[in-house]
Coordinates of C-alpha atoms in Angstrom, one line a residue:
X186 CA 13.2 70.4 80.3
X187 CA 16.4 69.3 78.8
X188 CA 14.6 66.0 78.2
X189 CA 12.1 67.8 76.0
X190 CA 14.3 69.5 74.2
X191 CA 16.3 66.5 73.2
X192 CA 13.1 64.9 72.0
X193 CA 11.7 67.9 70.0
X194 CA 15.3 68.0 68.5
X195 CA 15.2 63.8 67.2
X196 CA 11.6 64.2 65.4
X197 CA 12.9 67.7 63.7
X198 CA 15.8 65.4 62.1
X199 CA 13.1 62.4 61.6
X200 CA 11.3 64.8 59.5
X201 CA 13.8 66.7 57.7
X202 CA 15.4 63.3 56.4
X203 CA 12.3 62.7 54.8
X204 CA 12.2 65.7 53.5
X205 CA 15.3 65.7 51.8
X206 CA 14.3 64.2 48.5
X207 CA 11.4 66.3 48.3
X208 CA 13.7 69.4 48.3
X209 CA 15.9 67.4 46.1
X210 CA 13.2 67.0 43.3
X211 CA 12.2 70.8 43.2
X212 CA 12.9 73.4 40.5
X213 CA 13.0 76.4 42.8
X214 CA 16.9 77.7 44.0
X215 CA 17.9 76.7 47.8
X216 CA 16.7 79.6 50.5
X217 CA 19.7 82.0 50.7
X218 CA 21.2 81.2 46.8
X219 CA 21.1 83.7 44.2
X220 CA 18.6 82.0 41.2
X221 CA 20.2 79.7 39.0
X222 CA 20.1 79.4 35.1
X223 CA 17.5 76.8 33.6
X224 CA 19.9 74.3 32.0
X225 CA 19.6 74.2 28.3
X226 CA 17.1 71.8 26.9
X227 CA 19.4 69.2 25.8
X228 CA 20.8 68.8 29.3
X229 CA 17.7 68.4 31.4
X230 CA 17.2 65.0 32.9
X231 CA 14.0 63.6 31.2
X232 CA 11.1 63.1 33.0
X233 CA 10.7 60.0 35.2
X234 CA 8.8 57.4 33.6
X235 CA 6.9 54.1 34.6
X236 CA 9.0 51.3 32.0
X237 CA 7.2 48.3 30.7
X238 CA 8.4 46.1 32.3
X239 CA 7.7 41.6 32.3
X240 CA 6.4 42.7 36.0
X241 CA 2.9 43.5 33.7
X242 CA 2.8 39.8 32.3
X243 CA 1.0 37.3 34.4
X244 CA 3.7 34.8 35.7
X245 CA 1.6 31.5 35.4
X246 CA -0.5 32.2 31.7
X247 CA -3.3 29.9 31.3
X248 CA -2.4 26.8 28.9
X249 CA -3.2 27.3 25.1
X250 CA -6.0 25.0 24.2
X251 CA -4.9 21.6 22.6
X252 CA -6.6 20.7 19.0
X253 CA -8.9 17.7 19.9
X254 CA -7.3 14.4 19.3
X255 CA -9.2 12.3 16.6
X256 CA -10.8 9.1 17.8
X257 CA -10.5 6.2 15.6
X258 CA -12.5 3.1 16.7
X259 CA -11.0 -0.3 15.6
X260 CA -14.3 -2.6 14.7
X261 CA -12.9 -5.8 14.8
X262 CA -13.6 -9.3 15.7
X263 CA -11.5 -9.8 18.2
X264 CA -13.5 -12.3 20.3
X265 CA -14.5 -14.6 17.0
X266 CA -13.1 -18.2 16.6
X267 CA -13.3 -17.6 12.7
X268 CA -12.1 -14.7 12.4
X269 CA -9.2 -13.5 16.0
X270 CA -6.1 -14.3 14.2
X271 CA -7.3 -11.7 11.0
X272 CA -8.8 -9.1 13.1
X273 CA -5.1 -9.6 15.1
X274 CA -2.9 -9.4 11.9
X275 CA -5.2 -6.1 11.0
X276 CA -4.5 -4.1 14.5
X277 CA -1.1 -5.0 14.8
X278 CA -0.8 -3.0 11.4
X279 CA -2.7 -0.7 12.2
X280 CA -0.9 -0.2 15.6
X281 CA 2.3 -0.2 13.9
X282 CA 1.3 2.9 11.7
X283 CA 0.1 4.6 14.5
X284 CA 3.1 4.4 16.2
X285 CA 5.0 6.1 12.6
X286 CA 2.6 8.5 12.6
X287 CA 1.0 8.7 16.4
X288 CA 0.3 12.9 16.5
X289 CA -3.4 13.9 16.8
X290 CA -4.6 10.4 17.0
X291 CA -6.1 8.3 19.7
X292 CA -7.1 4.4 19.1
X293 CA -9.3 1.8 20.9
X294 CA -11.1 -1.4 20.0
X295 CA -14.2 -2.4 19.6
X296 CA -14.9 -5.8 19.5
X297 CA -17.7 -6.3 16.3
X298 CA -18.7 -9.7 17.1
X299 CA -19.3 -12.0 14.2
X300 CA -22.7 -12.3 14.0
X301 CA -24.6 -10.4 11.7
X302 CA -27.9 -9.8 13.5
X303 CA -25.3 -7.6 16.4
X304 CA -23.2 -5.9 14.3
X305 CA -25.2 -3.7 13.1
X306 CA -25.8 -2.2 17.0
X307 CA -22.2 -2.3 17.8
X308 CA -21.0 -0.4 14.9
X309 CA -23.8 2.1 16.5
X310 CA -22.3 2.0 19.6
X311 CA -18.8 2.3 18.6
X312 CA -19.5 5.1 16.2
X313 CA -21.4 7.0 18.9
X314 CA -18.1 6.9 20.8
X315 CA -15.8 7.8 17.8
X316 CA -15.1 10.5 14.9
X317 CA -13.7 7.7 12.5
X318 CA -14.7 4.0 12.4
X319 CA -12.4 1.0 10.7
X320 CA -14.1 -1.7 10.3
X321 CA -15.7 -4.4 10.1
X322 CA -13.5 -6.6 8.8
X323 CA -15.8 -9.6 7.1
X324 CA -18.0 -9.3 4.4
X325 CA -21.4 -10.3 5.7
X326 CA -20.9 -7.7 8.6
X327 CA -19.9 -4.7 6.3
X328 CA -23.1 -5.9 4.6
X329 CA -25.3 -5.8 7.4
X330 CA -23.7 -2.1 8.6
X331 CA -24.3 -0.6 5.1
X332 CA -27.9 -2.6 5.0
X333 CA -28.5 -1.0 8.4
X334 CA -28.4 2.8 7.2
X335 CA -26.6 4.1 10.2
X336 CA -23.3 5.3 9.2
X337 CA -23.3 8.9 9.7
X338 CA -19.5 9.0 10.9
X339 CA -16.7 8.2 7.9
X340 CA -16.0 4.7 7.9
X341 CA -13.4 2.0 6.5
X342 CA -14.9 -1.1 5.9
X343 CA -12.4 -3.9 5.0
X344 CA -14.1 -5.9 3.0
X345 CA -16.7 -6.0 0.0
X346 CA -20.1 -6.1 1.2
X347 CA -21.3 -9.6 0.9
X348 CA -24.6 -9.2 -1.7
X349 CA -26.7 -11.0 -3.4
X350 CA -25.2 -11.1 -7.0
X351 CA -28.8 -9.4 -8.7
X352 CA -28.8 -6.5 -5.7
X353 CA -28.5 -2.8 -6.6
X354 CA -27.9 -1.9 -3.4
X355 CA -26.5 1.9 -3.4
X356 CA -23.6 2.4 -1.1
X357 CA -23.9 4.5 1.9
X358 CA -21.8 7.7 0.9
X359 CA -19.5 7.9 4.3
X360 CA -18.6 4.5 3.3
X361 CA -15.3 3.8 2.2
X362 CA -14.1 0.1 1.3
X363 CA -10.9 -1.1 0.9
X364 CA -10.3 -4.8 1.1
X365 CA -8.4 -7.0 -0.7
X366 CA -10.8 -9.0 -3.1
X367 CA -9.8 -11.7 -4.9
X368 CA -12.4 -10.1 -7.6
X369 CA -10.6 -7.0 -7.8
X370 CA -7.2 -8.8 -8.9
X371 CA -9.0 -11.0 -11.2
X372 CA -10.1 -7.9 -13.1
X373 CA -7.2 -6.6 -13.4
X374 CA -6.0 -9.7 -14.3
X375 CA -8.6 -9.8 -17.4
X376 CA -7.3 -6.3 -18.4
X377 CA -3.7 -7.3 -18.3
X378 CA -4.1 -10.2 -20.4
X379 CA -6.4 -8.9 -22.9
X380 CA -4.0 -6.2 -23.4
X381 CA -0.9 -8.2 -23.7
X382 CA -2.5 -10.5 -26.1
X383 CA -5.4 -9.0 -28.2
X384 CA -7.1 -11.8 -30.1
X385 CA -6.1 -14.7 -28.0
X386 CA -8.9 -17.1 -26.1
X387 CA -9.3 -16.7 -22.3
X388 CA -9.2 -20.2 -20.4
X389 CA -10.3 -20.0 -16.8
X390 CA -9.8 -22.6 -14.8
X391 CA -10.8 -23.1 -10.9
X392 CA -11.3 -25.8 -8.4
X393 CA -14.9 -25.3 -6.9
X394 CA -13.5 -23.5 -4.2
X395 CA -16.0 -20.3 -3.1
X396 CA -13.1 -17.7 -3.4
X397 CA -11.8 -19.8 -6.7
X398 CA -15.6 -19.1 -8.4
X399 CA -15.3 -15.3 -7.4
X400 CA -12.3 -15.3 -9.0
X401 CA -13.3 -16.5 -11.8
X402 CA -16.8 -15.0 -12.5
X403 CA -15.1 -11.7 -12.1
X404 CA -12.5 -12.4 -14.5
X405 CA -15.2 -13.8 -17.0
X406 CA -17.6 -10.5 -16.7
X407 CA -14.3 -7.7 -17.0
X408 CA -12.5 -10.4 -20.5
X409 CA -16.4 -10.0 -21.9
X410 CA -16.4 -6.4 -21.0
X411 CA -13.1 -5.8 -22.8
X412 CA -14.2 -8.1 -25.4
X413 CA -18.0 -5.1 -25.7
X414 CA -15.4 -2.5 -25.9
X415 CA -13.1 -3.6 -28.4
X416 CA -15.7 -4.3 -30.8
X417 CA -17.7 -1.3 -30.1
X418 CA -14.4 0.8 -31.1
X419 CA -13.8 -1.6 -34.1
X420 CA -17.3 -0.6 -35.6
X421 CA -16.9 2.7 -35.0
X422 CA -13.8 2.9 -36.7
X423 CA -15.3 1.3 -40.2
X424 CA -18.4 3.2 -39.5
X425 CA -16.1 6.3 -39.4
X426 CA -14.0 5.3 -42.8
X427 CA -17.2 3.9 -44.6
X428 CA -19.4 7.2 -43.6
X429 CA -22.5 4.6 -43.9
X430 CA -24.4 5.3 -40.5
X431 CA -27.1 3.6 -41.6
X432 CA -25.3 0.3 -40.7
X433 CA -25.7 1.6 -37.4
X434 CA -29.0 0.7 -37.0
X435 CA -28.9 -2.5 -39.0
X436 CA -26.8 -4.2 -36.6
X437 CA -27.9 -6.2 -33.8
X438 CA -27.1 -4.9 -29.9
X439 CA -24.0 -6.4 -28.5
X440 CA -26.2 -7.4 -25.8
X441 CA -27.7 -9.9 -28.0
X442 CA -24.6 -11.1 -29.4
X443 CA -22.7 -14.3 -28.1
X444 CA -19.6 -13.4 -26.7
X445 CA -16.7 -15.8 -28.3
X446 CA -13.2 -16.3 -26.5
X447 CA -13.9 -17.7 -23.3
X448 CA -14.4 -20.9 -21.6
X449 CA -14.5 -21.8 -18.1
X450 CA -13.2 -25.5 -17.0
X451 CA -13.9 -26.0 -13.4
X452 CA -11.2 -28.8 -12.4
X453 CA -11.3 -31.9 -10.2
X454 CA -9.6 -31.6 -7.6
X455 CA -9.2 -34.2 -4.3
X456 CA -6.7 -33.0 -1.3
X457 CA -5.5 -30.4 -3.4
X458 CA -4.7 -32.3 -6.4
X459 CA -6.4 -31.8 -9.7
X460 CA -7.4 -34.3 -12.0
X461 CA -4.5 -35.3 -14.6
X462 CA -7.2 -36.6 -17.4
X463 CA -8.5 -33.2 -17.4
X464 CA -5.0 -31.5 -17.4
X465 CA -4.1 -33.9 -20.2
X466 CA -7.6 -33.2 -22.1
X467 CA -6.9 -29.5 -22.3
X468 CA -3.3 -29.3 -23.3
X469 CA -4.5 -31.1 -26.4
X470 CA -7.3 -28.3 -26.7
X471 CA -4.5 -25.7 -26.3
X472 CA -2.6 -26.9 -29.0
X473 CA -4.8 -26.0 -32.1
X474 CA -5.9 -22.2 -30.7
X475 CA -4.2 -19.2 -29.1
X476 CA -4.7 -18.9 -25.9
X477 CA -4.1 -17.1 -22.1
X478 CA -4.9 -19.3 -18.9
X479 CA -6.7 -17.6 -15.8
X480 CA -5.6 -19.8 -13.0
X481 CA -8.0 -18.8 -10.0
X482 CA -6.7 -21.4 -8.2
X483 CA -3.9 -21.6 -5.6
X484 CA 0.1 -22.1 -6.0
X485 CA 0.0 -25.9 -5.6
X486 CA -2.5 -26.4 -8.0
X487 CA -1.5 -23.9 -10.4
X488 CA 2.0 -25.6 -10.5
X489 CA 0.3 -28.5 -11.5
X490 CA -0.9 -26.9 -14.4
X491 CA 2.3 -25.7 -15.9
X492 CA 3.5 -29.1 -15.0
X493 CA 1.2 -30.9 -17.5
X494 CA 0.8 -27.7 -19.9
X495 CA 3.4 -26.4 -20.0
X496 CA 5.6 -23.4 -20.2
X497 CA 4.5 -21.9 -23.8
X498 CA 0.7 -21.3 -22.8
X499 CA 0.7 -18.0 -21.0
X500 CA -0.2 -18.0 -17.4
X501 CA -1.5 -15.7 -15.2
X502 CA -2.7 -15.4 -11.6
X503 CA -4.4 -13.6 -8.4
X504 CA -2.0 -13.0 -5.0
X505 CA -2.6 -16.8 -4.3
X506 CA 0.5 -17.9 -6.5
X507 CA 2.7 -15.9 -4.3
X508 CA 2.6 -18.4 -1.1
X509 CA 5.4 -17.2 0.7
X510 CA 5.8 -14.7 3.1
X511 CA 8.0 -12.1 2.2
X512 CA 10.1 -12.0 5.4
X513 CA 10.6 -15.9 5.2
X514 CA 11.1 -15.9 1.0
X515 CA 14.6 -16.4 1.2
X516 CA 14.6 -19.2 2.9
X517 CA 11.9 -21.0 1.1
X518 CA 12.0 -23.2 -1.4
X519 CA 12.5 -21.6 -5.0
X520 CA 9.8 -22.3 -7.3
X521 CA 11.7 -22.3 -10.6
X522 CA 8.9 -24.6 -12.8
X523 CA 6.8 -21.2 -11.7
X524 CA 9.1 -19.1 -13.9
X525 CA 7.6 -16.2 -16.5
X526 CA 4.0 -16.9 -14.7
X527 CA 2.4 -13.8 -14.4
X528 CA 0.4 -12.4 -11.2
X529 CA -0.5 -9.5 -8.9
X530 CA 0.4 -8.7 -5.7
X531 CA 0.9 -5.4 -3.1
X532 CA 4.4 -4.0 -2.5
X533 CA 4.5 -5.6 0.7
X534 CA 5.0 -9.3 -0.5
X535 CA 7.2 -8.2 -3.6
X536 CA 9.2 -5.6 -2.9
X537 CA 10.7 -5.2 0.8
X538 CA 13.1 -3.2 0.4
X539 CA 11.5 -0.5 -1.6
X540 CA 11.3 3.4 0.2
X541 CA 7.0 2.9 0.7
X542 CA 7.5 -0.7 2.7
X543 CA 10.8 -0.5 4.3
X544 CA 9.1 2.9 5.8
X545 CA 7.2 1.0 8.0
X546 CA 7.3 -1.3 11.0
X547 CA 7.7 -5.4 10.3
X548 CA 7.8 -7.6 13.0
X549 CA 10.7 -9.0 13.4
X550 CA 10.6 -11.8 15.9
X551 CA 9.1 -15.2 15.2
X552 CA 6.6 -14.7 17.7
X553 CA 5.5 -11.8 16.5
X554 CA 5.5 -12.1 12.3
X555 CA 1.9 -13.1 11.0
X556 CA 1.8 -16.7 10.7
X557 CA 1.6 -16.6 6.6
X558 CA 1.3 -14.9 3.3
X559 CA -2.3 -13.9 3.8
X560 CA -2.3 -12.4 7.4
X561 CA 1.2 -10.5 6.2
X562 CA -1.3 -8.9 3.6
X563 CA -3.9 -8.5 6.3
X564 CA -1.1 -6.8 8.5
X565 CA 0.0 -4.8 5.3
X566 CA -3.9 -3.7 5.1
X567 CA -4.3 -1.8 8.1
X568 CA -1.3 0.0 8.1
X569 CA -2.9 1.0 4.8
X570 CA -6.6 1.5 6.6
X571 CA -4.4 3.6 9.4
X572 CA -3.1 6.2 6.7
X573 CA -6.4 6.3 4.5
X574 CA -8.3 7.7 7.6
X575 CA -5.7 10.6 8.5
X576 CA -6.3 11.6 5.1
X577 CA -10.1 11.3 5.5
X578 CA -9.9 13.1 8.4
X579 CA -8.0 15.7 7.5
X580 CA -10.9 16.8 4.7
X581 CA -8.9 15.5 1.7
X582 CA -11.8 14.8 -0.2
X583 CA -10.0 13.3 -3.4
X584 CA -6.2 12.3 -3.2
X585 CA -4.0 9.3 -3.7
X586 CA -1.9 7.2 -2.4
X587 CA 1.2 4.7 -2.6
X588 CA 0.4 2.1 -0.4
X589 CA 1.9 -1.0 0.8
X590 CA -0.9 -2.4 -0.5
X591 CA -1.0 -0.9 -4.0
X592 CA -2.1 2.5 -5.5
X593 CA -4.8 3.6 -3.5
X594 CA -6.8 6.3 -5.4
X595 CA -10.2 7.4 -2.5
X596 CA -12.7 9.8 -3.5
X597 CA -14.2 10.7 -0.3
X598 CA -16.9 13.4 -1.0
X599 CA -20.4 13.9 1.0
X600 CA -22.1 12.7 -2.0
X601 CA -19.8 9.4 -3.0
X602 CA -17.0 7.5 -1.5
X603 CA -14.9 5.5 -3.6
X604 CA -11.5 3.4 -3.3
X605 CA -9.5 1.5 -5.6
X606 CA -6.6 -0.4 -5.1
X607 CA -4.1 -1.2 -8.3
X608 CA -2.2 -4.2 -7.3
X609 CA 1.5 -4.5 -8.4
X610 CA 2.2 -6.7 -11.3
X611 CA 4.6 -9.4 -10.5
X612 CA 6.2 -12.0 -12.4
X613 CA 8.4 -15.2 -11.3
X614 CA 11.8 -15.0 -11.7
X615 CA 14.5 -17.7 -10.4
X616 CA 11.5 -19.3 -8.4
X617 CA 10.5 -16.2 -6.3
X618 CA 7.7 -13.5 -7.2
X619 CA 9.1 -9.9 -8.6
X620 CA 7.9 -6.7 -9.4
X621 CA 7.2 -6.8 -13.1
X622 CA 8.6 -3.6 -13.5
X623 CA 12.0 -4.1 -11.7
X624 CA 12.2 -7.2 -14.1
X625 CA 11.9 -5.0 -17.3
X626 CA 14.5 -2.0 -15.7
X627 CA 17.2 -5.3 -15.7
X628 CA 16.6 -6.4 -18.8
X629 CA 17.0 -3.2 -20.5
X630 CA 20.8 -3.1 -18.5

């Protein structure tokens, strides 16, 4: 009985400790206490409430989704016998922009093959596979992409189409080019030196080579166009002071008219040397009318030249005067019978040390340097192919450019895509190639 007692006594204790902060919580006064005052509002403890605590934020969130990295296929020729060591100069520039500028963008190759008839089916393939295409880098296989009609994805071709000279072939709009013609520096050339000497004769002179003739018919068409313009402004200027439009119609179309100013002298040349009769022949020529020389021909031969001319005939030139690599031009021989010949270049054969080159990546060991002048400008053009398709791709349908190449200036609309590049103008100074410009900003000190 005791026992029980005892027991009934234990779960009366159990249950009256868990009653305690029931009867703590209540409003109503204790059994036996006379009924306390309410505490005035001020004092009463508030309310319990449930806080907001980080208990209500999922410990793990899910990841934020990543923007989608662009894909940029690298249509090259990496396999080709003709063309490996280019297509290598071109990716190692492009490579070494990508590691300047690596954010958002994933590269890969894709070999192009150099045979026309399978180009065409691998730029399909790699396009499939890619939002951006660079590429191809030779000109009959950016001819037989854009003859193909499949380039629905923007693409960087890195040469001129090679066409027939009488085709009217339209460019496919998501086509961009930017190469590094030797026609496109012989026009500028023309425009240079009809500026600089207005009334003068234009001699061209060239050794046979293929390049040499592009050079030169392009220098030919762009002096004649000058030559149409010039007149066209002249007439219109007496026409203006005279008030006589009839005269208008009486004259002939320039069209018709035989364009004066100009002759072309394709040179002799055997192991690189040009014929000295010839050289002799001309400076006689020379001496009797005003004139500017077009040499679309290469440094050795063009030194020749002045060697025979010499220095009082102006002379003026494509990239192919400048033979030297810029990283090995102190070291080279100084070409001082070259001096006060004029030429274009890019920024990354004349001027090394300025903020746009020295921004970027050169090689530095022996092994690793392009093996001369033309493959550093191949190197210098896809670092610029690298940064011209960010810009495409990020929707910048019209913008410029200041390129180790030149001034690149892209129109990349739905409905046309064009890019220039304005080579630097250089000049020879002490035996070595120089910005024209830096030339002028010393003379004036």
């Amino acid at each position: 009985m005791l026992s029980r007692w005892a027991g009934m006594g234990v779960l009366a204790w159990m249950l009256g400790g868990f009653c305690l902060p029931l009867s703590a919580n209540t409003t109503a006064a204790p059994a036996g206490n006379a009924a306390q005052p309410a505490p005035p509002a001020h004092e009463r403890t508030p309310p319990l409430r449930l806080a907001q605590t980080d208990l209500s934020i999922p410990r793990n969130p899910p990841p934020m989704p990543q923007p989608k990295a662009l894909q940029i296929a690298l249509f090259l020729p990496i396999s080709s016998d003709v063309f490996r060591q280019a297509a290598d100069a071109v990716r190692a520039g492009m490579q070494a922009a990508h590691e300047q500028e690596p954010d958002g963008v994933d590269m890969h190759v894709v070999d192009s093959g150099d045979a026309a008839q399978d180009v065409a089916e691998r730029y399909r393939i790699a396009a499939e596979q890619a939002d951006l295409v660079i590429g191809p880098l030779s000109r009959s296989a950016v001819a037989a992409v854009a003859q193909a009609g499949r380039i629905d994805k923007p693409t960087i071709a890195l040469a001129a189409p090679e066409l027939p000279p009488d085709a009217s072939f339209p460019m496919p709009p998501q086509l961009l080019v930017l190469g590094l013609a030797i026609e496109d520096e012989a026009r500028q050339i023309a425009d240079w030196a009809g500026r600089d000497h207005r009334g003068s004769n234009a001699v061209v002179l060239h050794a046979g080579a293929p390049w040499q003739r592009r050079a030169a018919a392009a220098f030919e068409l762009q002096w004649q166009e000058q030559e149409r313009q010039l007149k066209q402004m002249k007439q219109m200027k007496q026409l203006k002071q005279l008030k006589q439009l009839k005269q208008l119609k009486q004259q002939k179309p320039q069209g018709q008219q035989k364009q004066r100013g100009l002759q072309t002298i394709e040179l002799a040349a055997a192991d690189g040397f040009l014929n000295g009769r010839t050289l002799l022949q001309l400076k006689k020529d020379l001496a009797d009318m005003p004139a500017v020389i077009f040499a679309a021909l290469d440094a050795q031969q063009a030194r020749q030249v002045r060697a025979v001319i010499g220095p009082q005939v102006p002379l003026y030139g494509t990239s192919q005067l400048n033979p030297v690599p810029a990283p090995g031009r102190d070291a080279a021989e100084r070409m001082t019978d070259m001096d006060g010949v004029r030429l274009v270049d890019m920024p990354w054969q004349l001027d090394p040390e300025s903020p746009t080159v020295s921004a970027h990546f050169r090689p530095a060991a022996a092994g690793m340097r392009p093996a001369n002048a033309d493959m550093e400008r191949l190197y210098a053009l896809g670092i610029d192919a690298y940064r011209v398709a960010r810009e495409v791709a990020a929707q910048q349908g019209e913008f410029e450019l200041d390129g180790v190449t030149g001034r690149l200036m892209v129109q990349a609309g739905k409905q046309q895509a064009r890019l220039q590049r304005i080579a630097e103008r250089a000049v020879y100074r002490n035996g070595i190639a120089v910005p024209l410009e830096m030339q002028q900003r010393e003379a004036q000190h």
